[in-house]
Every structure is written in C-alpha cells, then in structure tokens.
Amino acid sequence: MKVSVEVGLKQGVLDPEAVTIERSLLHLGFEGVSGLRKTRVFTFDLEAGDRAAAEASVKAMCEKLLANPVIESYRFTVEE
Amino acid sequence: MKVSVEVGLKQGVLDPEAVTIERSLLHLGFEGVSGLRKTRVFTFDLEAGDRAAAEASVKAMCEKLLANPVIESYRFTVEE
C-alpha cells in the first residue's frame, strides 16, 4: 500500500526556521509572503494485510519515530 | 494566493536519511516498509497581481532559496 505521512509543528509552536525563511525571501526581494509553514512528508510502500492493519501500523510509526508528538502533529493517507 | 511547494531529492541522489529511517523502522519492529522518500513542503500566502506573476515568483524562490537545484527537484501549486 502507498503511504504518505505529513508531519509539522502544532499550531502555536514557535517555528524559527519558518521565520528565517520568510525573512530571507524578503531580503532576496520577494515581497508579499506571509504565514509560511514547513512540514515534512514521508512516502513509502507498506506491505500489510489490510487497510486497518496498515493504518494502525503507520500511526504507531508516527508516534514512535516519524513525529515528535509533544510538539508535532501528523496526518497520513493509506492507498491500496 | 495559497502556495504549496514540495522539494525533494532528485531520483538517483543518495538519501542517507531515508535509509536510516527505513532501518530504524525495521529495528522498531515495523516490517514491510520499502522505497521510503522524504520531502519537505512549504505552504504560504503570497500577494501577487495574477497567477502568472505568482508562478514566476514562486519558481524564482525555489531556484534561489527553497530548493538546491543541483540535487533537488521541486513542484508547486498556486491556488487563488
């Protein structure tokens, strides 16, 4: 199954990298950029018996390795 | 306009981080994961006169700051 996981900082968590990128864009002459957010996306193939098993497995992967649940939220899609 | 930019390594470029994540998932007991790829996604609002101007601006942002065109490819969407 094709899995796509998107991980990003929770709303309200300070994102200094995003602030820096926005400021850098402005310094490079790109005006009008606001509300920049950065997320990371993992895509992979997963062998699983059925969709429910795959979703449970991906959720556990997120909690244990792919995301930091304290400050990050995640969402994922599983396609057969 | 709502802009979403996805940046990832070009096909064929070695991705040691992805290899490490795959291996770590296996060590954590998650079997059946293959072909893992990691990309980063920037979303932001952009003030622009029209769609063509926005697309030209985003392309320049990618070339100059958001991506490393030597080893990375990018794609973006612009929605009004």
PDB file of C-alpha atoms in Angstrom:
ATOM      1  CA  MET A   1       0.000   0.000   0.000  1.00  0.00           C
ATOM      2  CA  LYS A   2       1.125   3.530  -0.703  1.00  0.00           C
ATOM      3  CA  VAL A   3       1.526   5.560   2.469  1.00  0.00           C
ATOM      4  CA  SER A   4       2.029   9.314   2.738  1.00  0.00           C
ATOM      5  CA  VAL A   5       2.708  10.892   6.145  1.00  0.00           C
ATOM      6  CA  GLU A   6       2.842  14.648   6.698  1.00  0.00           C
ATOM      7  CA  VAL A   7       4.450  15.926   9.904  1.00  0.00           C
ATOM      8  CA  GLY A   8       4.516  19.541  11.033  1.00  0.00           C
ATOM      9  CA  LEU A   9       4.708  21.647  14.148  1.00  0.00           C
ATOM     10  CA  LYS A  10       1.485  22.035  16.096  1.00  0.00           C
ATOM     11  CA  GLN A  11      -0.291  25.345  15.851  1.00  0.00           C
ATOM     12  CA  GLY A  12       1.202  27.719  18.388  1.00  0.00           C
ATOM     13  CA  VAL A  13       4.637  26.124  18.486  1.00  0.00           C
ATOM     14  CA  LEU A  14       7.345  28.614  17.587  1.00  0.00           C
ATOM     15  CA  ASP A  15       8.897  27.853  14.192  1.00  0.00           C
ATOM     16  CA  PRO A  16      12.160  29.838  13.937  1.00  0.00           C
ATOM     17  CA  GLU A  17      13.078  28.128  10.667  1.00  0.00           C
ATOM     18  CA  ALA A  18       9.903  29.359   9.009  1.00  0.00           C
ATOM     19  CA  VAL A  19      10.531  32.867  10.330  1.00  0.00           C
ATOM     20  CA  THR A  20      14.058  32.787   8.930  1.00  0.00           C
ATOM     21  CA  ILE A  21      12.882  31.578   5.521  1.00  0.00           C
ATOM     22  CA  GLU A  22      10.250  34.304   5.338  1.00  0.00           C
ATOM     23  CA  ARG A  23      12.814  36.943   6.260  1.00  0.00           C
ATOM     24  CA  SER A  24      15.300  35.561   3.755  1.00  0.00           C
ATOM     25  CA  LEU A  25      12.719  35.650   0.988  1.00  0.00           C
ATOM     26  CA  LEU A  26      12.063  39.281   1.813  1.00  0.00           C
ATOM     27  CA  HIS A  27      15.793  40.049   1.730  1.00  0.00           C
ATOM     28  CA  LEU A  28      16.001  38.406  -1.682  1.00  0.00           C
ATOM     29  CA  GLY A  29      13.315  40.744  -2.944  1.00  0.00           C
ATOM     30  CA  PHE A  30      10.253  38.519  -2.709  1.00  0.00           C
ATOM     31  CA  GLU A  31       7.553  40.583  -1.094  1.00  0.00           C
ATOM     32  CA  GLY A  32       4.072  39.581  -0.067  1.00  0.00           C
ATOM     33  CA  VAL A  33       4.926  36.238   1.549  1.00  0.00           C
ATOM     34  CA  SER A  34       3.183  35.523   4.857  1.00  0.00           C
ATOM     35  CA  GLY A  35       2.135  32.636   7.052  1.00  0.00           C
ATOM     36  CA  LEU A  36       4.903  30.343   5.887  1.00  0.00           C
ATOM     37  CA  ARG A  37       4.830  26.872   7.372  1.00  0.00           C
ATOM     38  CA  LYS A  38       7.162  23.983   6.734  1.00  0.00           C
ATOM     39  CA  THR A  39       6.243  20.334   7.004  1.00  0.00           C
ATOM     40  CA  ARG A  40       7.995  17.145   6.047  1.00  0.00           C
ATOM     41  CA  VAL A  41       6.407  14.351   4.083  1.00  0.00           C
ATOM     42  CA  PHE A  42       7.378  10.702   4.134  1.00  0.00           C
ATOM     43  CA  THR A  43       6.139   8.450   1.344  1.00  0.00           C
ATOM     44  CA  PHE A  44       6.730   4.720   1.300  1.00  0.00           C
ATOM     45  CA  ASP A  45       5.339   1.353   0.332  1.00  0.00           C
ATOM     46  CA  LEU A  46       3.985  -0.796   3.114  1.00  0.00           C
ATOM     47  CA  GLU A  47       3.148  -4.471   2.986  1.00  0.00           C
ATOM     48  CA  ALA A  48       0.122  -5.053   5.171  1.00  0.00           C
ATOM     49  CA  GLY A  49      -2.736  -7.500   5.365  1.00  0.00           C
ATOM     50  CA  ASP A  50      -5.498  -4.948   5.173  1.00  0.00           C
ATOM     51  CA  ARG A  51      -6.114  -1.237   5.424  1.00  0.00           C
ATOM     52  CA  ALA A  52      -6.931  -1.284   9.142  1.00  0.00           C
ATOM     53  CA  ALA A  53      -3.665  -3.045   9.948  1.00  0.00           C
ATOM     54  CA  ALA A  54      -1.749  -0.616   7.748  1.00  0.00           C
ATOM     55  CA  GLU A  55      -3.321   2.416   9.414  1.00  0.00           C
ATOM     56  CA  ALA A  56      -2.614   1.096  12.898  1.00  0.00           C
ATOM     57  CA  SER A  57       0.967   0.401  11.904  1.00  0.00           C
ATOM     58  CA  VAL A  58       1.511   3.853  10.378  1.00  0.00           C
ATOM     59  CA  LYS A  59       0.001   5.526  13.441  1.00  0.00           C
ATOM     60  CA  ALA A  60       2.475   3.667  15.654  1.00  0.00           C
ATOM     61  CA  MET A  61       5.366   4.634  13.320  1.00  0.00           C
ATOM     62  CA  CYS A  62       4.379   8.277  13.688  1.00  0.00           C
ATOM     63  CA  GLU A  63       4.160   8.121  17.462  1.00  0.00           C
ATOM     64  CA  LYS A  64       7.454   6.274  17.822  1.00  0.00           C
ATOM     65  CA  LEU A  65       9.731   7.670  15.139  1.00  0.00           C
ATOM     66  CA  LEU A  66       8.385   9.890  12.379  1.00  0.00           C
ATOM     67  CA  ALA A  67       6.937  12.652  14.535  1.00  0.00           C
ATOM     68  CA  ASN A  68       7.551  14.165  17.943  1.00  0.00           C
ATOM     69  CA  PRO A  69       4.021  14.037  19.383  1.00  0.00           C
ATOM     70  CA  VAL A  70       4.875  16.623  22.037  1.00  0.00           C
ATOM     71  CA  ILE A  71       5.278  19.462  19.547  1.00  0.00           C
ATOM     72  CA  GLU A  72       4.275  17.995  16.187  1.00  0.00           C
ATOM     73  CA  SER A  73       1.058  16.842  14.640  1.00  0.00           C
ATOM     74  CA  TYR A  74       0.793  14.373  11.799  1.00  0.00           C
ATOM     75  CA  ARG A  75      -1.695  13.099   9.295  1.00  0.00           C
ATOM     76  CA  PHE A  76      -1.411  10.299   6.836  1.00  0.00           C
ATOM     77  CA  THR A  77      -3.119   8.629   3.932  1.00  0.00           C
ATOM     78  CA  VAL A  78      -3.030   4.952   3.005  1.00  0.00           C
ATOM     79  CA  GLU A  79      -3.895   3.955  -0.551  1.00  0.00           C
ATOM     80  CA  GLU A  80      -4.150   0.435  -1.895  1.00  0.00           C
TER      81      GLU A  80
ATOM     82  CA  MET B   1      -2.886  33.208  -3.173  1.00  0.00           C
ATOM     83  CA  LYS B   2      -2.198  29.916  -1.434  1.00  0.00           C
ATOM     84  CA  VAL B   3       1.126  28.423  -2.460  1.00  0.00           C
ATOM     85  CA  SER B   4       2.390  24.921  -1.728  1.00  0.00           C
ATOM     86  CA  VAL B   5       5.945  23.952  -2.692  1.00  0.00           C
ATOM     87  CA  GLU B   6       7.268  20.402  -2.395  1.00  0.00           C
ATOM     88  CA  VAL B   7      11.029  19.887  -2.505  1.00  0.00           C
ATOM     89  CA  GLY B   8      12.790  16.532  -2.599  1.00  0.00           C
ATOM     90  CA  LEU B   9      15.981  14.901  -3.748  1.00  0.00           C
ATOM     91  CA  LYS B  10      16.164  14.075  -7.441  1.00  0.00           C
ATOM     92  CA  GLN B  11      15.801  10.456  -8.428  1.00  0.00           C
ATOM     93  CA  GLY B  12      19.189   8.774  -8.164  1.00  0.00           C
ATOM     94  CA  VAL B  13      20.581  11.072  -5.479  1.00  0.00           C
ATOM     95  CA  LEU B  14      21.630   9.112  -2.421  1.00  0.00           C
ATOM     96  CA  ASP B  15      19.342   9.772   0.553  1.00  0.00           C
ATOM     97  CA  PRO B  16      21.085   8.511   3.705  1.00  0.00           C
ATOM     98  CA  GLU B  17      18.388   9.963   5.945  1.00  0.00           C
ATOM     99  CA  ALA B  18      15.714   7.896   4.233  1.00  0.00           C
ATOM    100  CA  VAL B  19      17.877   4.781   4.516  1.00  0.00           C
ATOM    101  CA  THR B  20      18.354   5.435   8.227  1.00  0.00           C
ATOM    102  CA  ILE B  21      14.633   5.954   8.811  1.00  0.00           C
ATOM    103  CA  GLU B  22      13.792   2.721   6.987  1.00  0.00           C
ATOM    104  CA  ARG B  23      16.347   0.829   9.024  1.00  0.00           C
ATOM    105  CA  SER B  24      15.127   2.390  12.265  1.00  0.00           C
ATOM    106  CA  LEU B  25      11.540   1.410  11.469  1.00  0.00           C
ATOM    107  CA  LEU B  26      12.704  -2.163  10.938  1.00  0.00           C
ATOM    108  CA  HIS B  27      14.577  -2.128  14.242  1.00  0.00           C
ATOM    109  CA  LEU B  28      11.418  -0.888  15.948  1.00  0.00           C
ATOM    110  CA  GLY B  29       9.557  -3.895  14.585  1.00  0.00           C
ATOM    111  CA  PHE B  30       7.818  -2.343  11.589  1.00  0.00           C
ATOM    112  CA  GLU B  31       8.326  -4.728   8.724  1.00  0.00           C
ATOM    113  CA  GLY B  32       7.334  -4.359   5.102  1.00  0.00           C
ATOM    114  CA  VAL B  33       8.408  -0.730   4.610  1.00  0.00           C
ATOM    115  CA  SER B  34      10.239  -0.010   1.361  1.00  0.00           C
ATOM    116  CA  GLY B  35      11.009   2.828  -1.004  1.00  0.00           C
ATOM    117  CA  LEU B  36      10.861   5.499   1.672  1.00  0.00           C
ATOM    118  CA  ARG B  37      11.361   9.042   0.427  1.00  0.00           C
ATOM    119  CA  LYS B  38      11.339  12.261   2.387  1.00  0.00           C
ATOM    120  CA  THR B  39      10.351  15.637   1.031  1.00  0.00           C
ATOM    121  CA  ARG B  40       9.695  18.978   2.624  1.00  0.00           C
ATOM    122  CA  VAL B  41       6.683  21.118   1.927  1.00  0.00           C
ATOM    123  CA  PHE B  42       6.421  24.882   2.298  1.00  0.00           C
ATOM    124  CA  THR B  43       2.983  26.453   2.380  1.00  0.00           C
ATOM    125  CA  PHE B  44       2.442  30.185   2.469  1.00  0.00           C
ATOM    126  CA  ASP B  45       0.245  33.037   1.361  1.00  0.00           C
ATOM    127  CA  LEU B  46       1.508  35.179  -1.474  1.00  0.00           C
ATOM    128  CA  GLU B  47       0.220  38.547  -2.542  1.00  0.00           C
ATOM    129  CA  ALA B  48       0.521  38.737  -6.320  1.00  0.00           C
ATOM    130  CA  GLY B  49      -1.194  40.542  -9.145  1.00  0.00           C
ATOM    131  CA  ASP B  50      -2.166  37.466 -11.094  1.00  0.00           C
ATOM    132  CA  ARG B  51      -1.470  33.764 -11.282  1.00  0.00           C
ATOM    133  CA  ALA B  52       1.302  34.085 -13.872  1.00  0.00           C
ATOM    134  CA  ALA B  53       3.189  36.584 -11.744  1.00  0.00           C
ATOM    135  CA  ALA B  54       2.748  34.361  -8.684  1.00  0.00           C
ATOM    136  CA  GLU B  55       4.035  31.286 -10.510  1.00  0.00           C
ATOM    137  CA  ALA B  56       7.078  33.136 -11.842  1.00  0.00           C
ATOM    138  CA  SER B  57       7.808  34.449  -8.362  1.00  0.00           C
ATOM    139  CA  VAL B  58       7.493  31.031  -6.719  1.00  0.00           C
ATOM    140  CA  LYS B  59       9.733  29.454  -9.359  1.00  0.00           C
ATOM    141  CA  ALA B  60      12.407  32.051  -8.601  1.00  0.00           C
ATOM    142  CA  MET B  61      12.019  31.441  -4.842  1.00  0.00           C
ATOM    143  CA  CYS B  62      12.607  27.734  -5.415  1.00  0.00           C
ATOM    144  CA  GLU B  63      15.691  28.301  -7.550  1.00  0.00           C
ATOM    145  CA  LYS B  64      17.199  30.833  -5.158  1.00  0.00           C
ATOM    146  CA  LEU B  65      16.275  29.634  -1.676  1.00  0.00           C
ATOM    147  CA  LEU B  66      13.756  26.871  -1.138  1.00  0.00           C
ATOM    148  CA  ALA B  67      15.495  24.141  -3.144  1.00  0.00           C
ATOM    149  CA  ASN B  68      19.010  23.226  -4.175  1.00  0.00           C
ATOM    150  CA  PRO B  69      18.509  22.769  -7.923  1.00  0.00           C
ATOM    151  CA  VAL B  70      21.728  20.761  -8.240  1.00  0.00           C
ATOM    152  CA  ILE B  71      20.401  17.795  -6.282  1.00  0.00           C
ATOM    153  CA  GLU B  72      16.754  18.604  -5.608  1.00  0.00           C
ATOM    154  CA  SER B  73      13.644  18.844  -7.685  1.00  0.00           C
ATOM    155  CA  TYR B  74      10.573  20.847  -6.773  1.00  0.00           C
ATOM    156  CA  ARG B  75       6.978  21.246  -7.765  1.00  0.00           C
ATOM    157  CA  PHE B  76       4.431  23.732  -6.611  1.00  0.00           C
ATOM    158  CA  THR B  77       0.790  24.643  -6.799  1.00  0.00           C
ATOM    159  CA  VAL B  78      -0.735  28.120  -6.689  1.00  0.00           C
ATOM    160  CA  GLU B  79      -4.392  28.469  -5.718  1.00  0.00           C
ATOM    161  CA  GLU B  80      -6.378  31.665  -5.643  1.00  0.00           C
TER     162      GLU B  80
END
